[in-house]
Amino acid sequence: MKEAYRAPVPYVPLPARLAVFLSGRGSNFEALAEACRTGELPARIVAVVSDRPEAPGLGTAERLGLRAVAVDRRRFPSREAHEAAMAEAVVAHEADLICLAGFMRILSPPFVDRFRLKILNIHPALLPSFPGKDAQAQAISYGVKVTGVTVHFVDSGMDTGPIVAQEAVSVAEGEDCAALSARLLRVEHRLYRSSLRKVLEGGWVLTERSVAFSD
Ligand code: GAR
């Protein structure tokens, strides 16, 4: 028999305490912050953590009155030391879940094991197609007619963890990367908050790679 993991109801104490990891602009972070503010998400963001101090998303966090933490990769001698500092930020702020939102680093097996099934990511393609960077450009240059958005739990591979939600987006004839990226981004903002909400509600079952929600 396949071994299954059933998530408690709710998955974590609500309102959930979220740490958001980002490396750049932070529009997905802003969408999550707005959903927390309106009550659409039973959560609050307790820390916004970036590996790049110059990431615009950190400035947005400060403007929103959220705790912004820069953990500059260049100031650490090794990946282990850098990840230890990131983990320290998560633990110090008592975050229940980590939401990657344009965080452009692969997390190592020890980090992922420590926060097993507590890290989510959003990716602008229908995984397993087009993992890694520039997924939208990969899709355009491959010539696919349909791409989309994936929310998934994070393992130590590159965009390989169990899939929580996906939504397909058609590629328009002759569409360029900027136009496709903008359309995907609107779907990202909606899909991230709706699927995070379902994760937080709990009761879902993970069997091998497959996440099943009861509704
Ligand atoms: C988003 O499109 C996100 O899906 C992508 O980076 C962008 C960040 O935008 N993430 C990845 O490609 C992860 N492999 P944002 O900073 O405005 O949220």
PDB file of N, CA, C and O in Angstrom, residues 1-7 116-117 153 162-163 204-213:
ATOM      1  N   MET A   1       0.837  -1.198   0.000  1.00  0.00           N
ATOM      2  CA  MET A   1       0.000   0.000   0.000  1.00  0.00           C
ATOM      3  C   MET A   1       0.878   1.257   0.000  1.00  0.00           C
ATOM      4  O   MET A   1       1.878   1.302   0.705  1.00  0.00           O
ATOM      5  N   LYS A   2       0.465   2.256  -0.770  1.00  0.00           N
ATOM      6  CA  LYS A   2       1.238   3.500  -0.809  1.00  0.00           C
ATOM      7  C   LYS A   2       1.044   4.265   0.491  1.00  0.00           C
ATOM      8  O   LYS A   2      -0.068   4.381   0.990  1.00  0.00           O
ATOM      9  N   GLU A   3       2.155   4.810   0.981  1.00  0.00           N
ATOM     10  CA  GLU A   3       2.062   5.576   2.227  1.00  0.00           C
ATOM     11  C   GLU A   3       1.529   6.975   1.948  1.00  0.00           C
ATOM     12  O   GLU A   3       1.961   7.635   0.999  1.00  0.00           O
ATOM     13  N   ALA A   4       0.545   7.404   2.759  1.00  0.00           N
ATOM     14  CA  ALA A   4      -0.044   8.726   2.529  1.00  0.00           C
ATOM     15  C   ALA A   4       0.141   9.592   3.768  1.00  0.00           C
ATOM     16  O   ALA A   4       0.148   9.098   4.894  1.00  0.00           O
ATOM     17  N   TYR A   5       0.300  10.884   3.526  1.00  0.00           N
ATOM     18  CA  TYR A   5       0.364  11.858   4.616  1.00  0.00           C
ATOM     19  C   TYR A   5      -0.920  12.673   4.581  1.00  0.00           C
ATOM     20  O   TYR A   5      -1.258  13.255   3.544  1.00  0.00           O
ATOM     21  N   ARG A   6      -1.672  12.693   5.694  1.00  0.00           N
ATOM     22  CA  ARG A   6      -2.880  13.518   5.756  1.00  0.00           C
ATOM     23  C   ARG A   6      -2.575  14.764   6.588  1.00  0.00           C
ATOM     24  O   ARG A   6      -2.189  14.651   7.759  1.00  0.00           O
ATOM     25  N   ALA A   7      -2.763  15.922   6.002  1.00  0.00           N
ATOM     26  CA  ALA A   7      -2.466  17.180   6.699  1.00  0.00           C
ATOM     27  C   ALA A   7      -3.517  17.443   7.765  1.00  0.00           C
ATOM     28  O   ALA A   7      -4.706  17.211   7.536  1.00  0.00           O
ATOM     29  N   ARG A 116      10.125  20.522   5.971  1.00  0.00           N
ATOM     30  CA  ARG A 116       9.457  19.601   5.036  1.00  0.00           C
ATOM     31  C   ARG A 116       7.959  19.913   4.908  1.00  0.00           C
ATOM     32  O   ARG A 116       7.242  20.054   5.902  1.00  0.00           O
ATOM     33  N   LEU A 117       7.518  20.037   3.671  1.00  0.00           N
ATOM     34  CA  LEU A 117       6.114  20.375   3.349  1.00  0.00           C
ATOM     35  C   LEU A 117       5.677  21.704   3.968  1.00  0.00           C
ATOM     36  O   LEU A 117       4.496  21.936   4.168  1.00  0.00           O
ATOM     37  N   PHE A 153       4.840  22.352  -3.608  1.00  0.00           N
ATOM     38  CA  PHE A 153       5.716  22.246  -2.447  1.00  0.00           C
ATOM     39  C   PHE A 153       7.151  22.158  -2.950  1.00  0.00           C
ATOM     40  O   PHE A 153       7.407  21.661  -4.055  1.00  0.00           O
ATOM     41  N   PRO A 162       6.038  18.260  -5.087  1.00  0.00           N
ATOM     42  CA  PRO A 162       4.648  17.889  -5.351  1.00  0.00           C
ATOM     43  C   PRO A 162       3.776  19.094  -5.702  1.00  0.00           C
ATOM     44  O   PRO A 162       3.836  20.147  -5.059  1.00  0.00           O
ATOM     45  N   ILE A 163       2.962  18.903  -6.720  1.00  0.00           N
ATOM     46  CA  ILE A 163       2.159  20.017  -7.268  1.00  0.00           C
ATOM     47  C   ILE A 163       0.879  20.214  -6.462  1.00  0.00           C
ATOM     48  O   ILE A 163       0.141  19.265  -6.191  1.00  0.00           O
ATOM     49  N   TRP A 204      -5.859  17.886   3.308  1.00  0.00           N
ATOM     50  CA  TRP A 204      -5.413  17.330   2.037  1.00  0.00           C
ATOM     51  C   TRP A 204      -4.508  16.127   2.287  1.00  0.00           C
ATOM     52  O   TRP A 204      -4.007  15.930   3.405  1.00  0.00           O
ATOM     53  N   VAL A 205      -4.373  15.326   1.254  1.00  0.00           N
ATOM     54  CA  VAL A 205      -3.591  14.096   1.404  1.00  0.00           C
ATOM     55  C   VAL A 205      -2.488  14.079   0.354  1.00  0.00           C
ATOM     56  O   VAL A 205      -2.741  14.322  -0.833  1.00  0.00           O
ATOM     57  N   LEU A 206      -1.285  13.790   0.811  1.00  0.00           N
ATOM     58  CA  LEU A 206      -0.152  13.641  -0.106  1.00  0.00           C
ATOM     59  C   LEU A 206       0.167  12.150  -0.216  1.00  0.00           C
ATOM     60  O   LEU A 206       0.491  11.501   0.784  1.00  0.00           O
ATOM     61  N   THR A 207       0.039  11.608  -1.406  1.00  0.00           N
ATOM     62  CA  THR A 207       0.383  10.214  -1.657  1.00  0.00           C
ATOM     63  C   THR A 207       1.475  10.205  -2.716  1.00  0.00           C
ATOM     64  O   THR A 207       1.239  10.641  -3.853  1.00  0.00           O
ATOM     65  N   GLU A 208       2.655   9.737  -2.336  1.00  0.00           N
ATOM     66  CA  GLU A 208       3.831   9.863  -3.189  1.00  0.00           C
ATOM     67  C   GLU A 208       3.951  11.324  -3.651  1.00  0.00           C
ATOM     68  O   GLU A 208       4.126  12.199  -2.830  1.00  0.00           O
ATOM     69  N   ARG A 209       3.764  11.600  -4.949  1.00  0.00           N
ATOM     70  CA  ARG A 209       3.908  13.002  -5.393  1.00  0.00           C
ATOM     71  C   ARG A 209       2.582  13.739  -5.476  1.00  0.00           C
ATOM     72  O   ARG A 209       2.539  14.917  -5.828  1.00  0.00           O
ATOM     73  N   SER A 210       1.490  13.021  -5.222  1.00  0.00           N
ATOM     74  CA  SER A 210       0.188  13.557  -5.581  1.00  0.00           C
ATOM     75  C   SER A 210      -0.520  14.196  -4.381  1.00  0.00           C
ATOM     76  O   SER A 210      -0.697  13.550  -3.348  1.00  0.00           O
ATOM     77  N   VAL A 211      -0.910  15.453  -4.526  1.00  0.00           N
ATOM     78  CA  VAL A 211      -1.637  16.162  -3.463  1.00  0.00           C
ATOM     79  C   VAL A 211      -3.123  16.154  -3.834  1.00  0.00           C
ATOM     80  O   VAL A 211      -3.495  16.619  -4.914  1.00  0.00           O
ATOM     81  N   ALA A 212      -3.962  15.622  -2.923  1.00  0.00           N
ATOM     82  CA  ALA A 212      -5.407  15.576  -3.203  1.00  0.00           C
ATOM     83  C   ALA A 212      -6.151  16.403  -2.179  1.00  0.00           C
ATOM     84  O   ALA A 212      -5.966  16.226  -0.959  1.00  0.00           O
ATOM     85  N   PHE A 213      -7.004  17.306  -2.678  1.00  0.00           N
ATOM     86  CA  PHE A 213      -7.865  18.109  -1.800  1.00  0.00           C
ATOM     87  C   PHE A 213      -9.238  17.464  -1.792  1.00  0.00           C
ATOM     88  O   PHE A 213      -9.667  16.904  -2.801  1.00  0.00           O
TER      89      PHE A 213
END
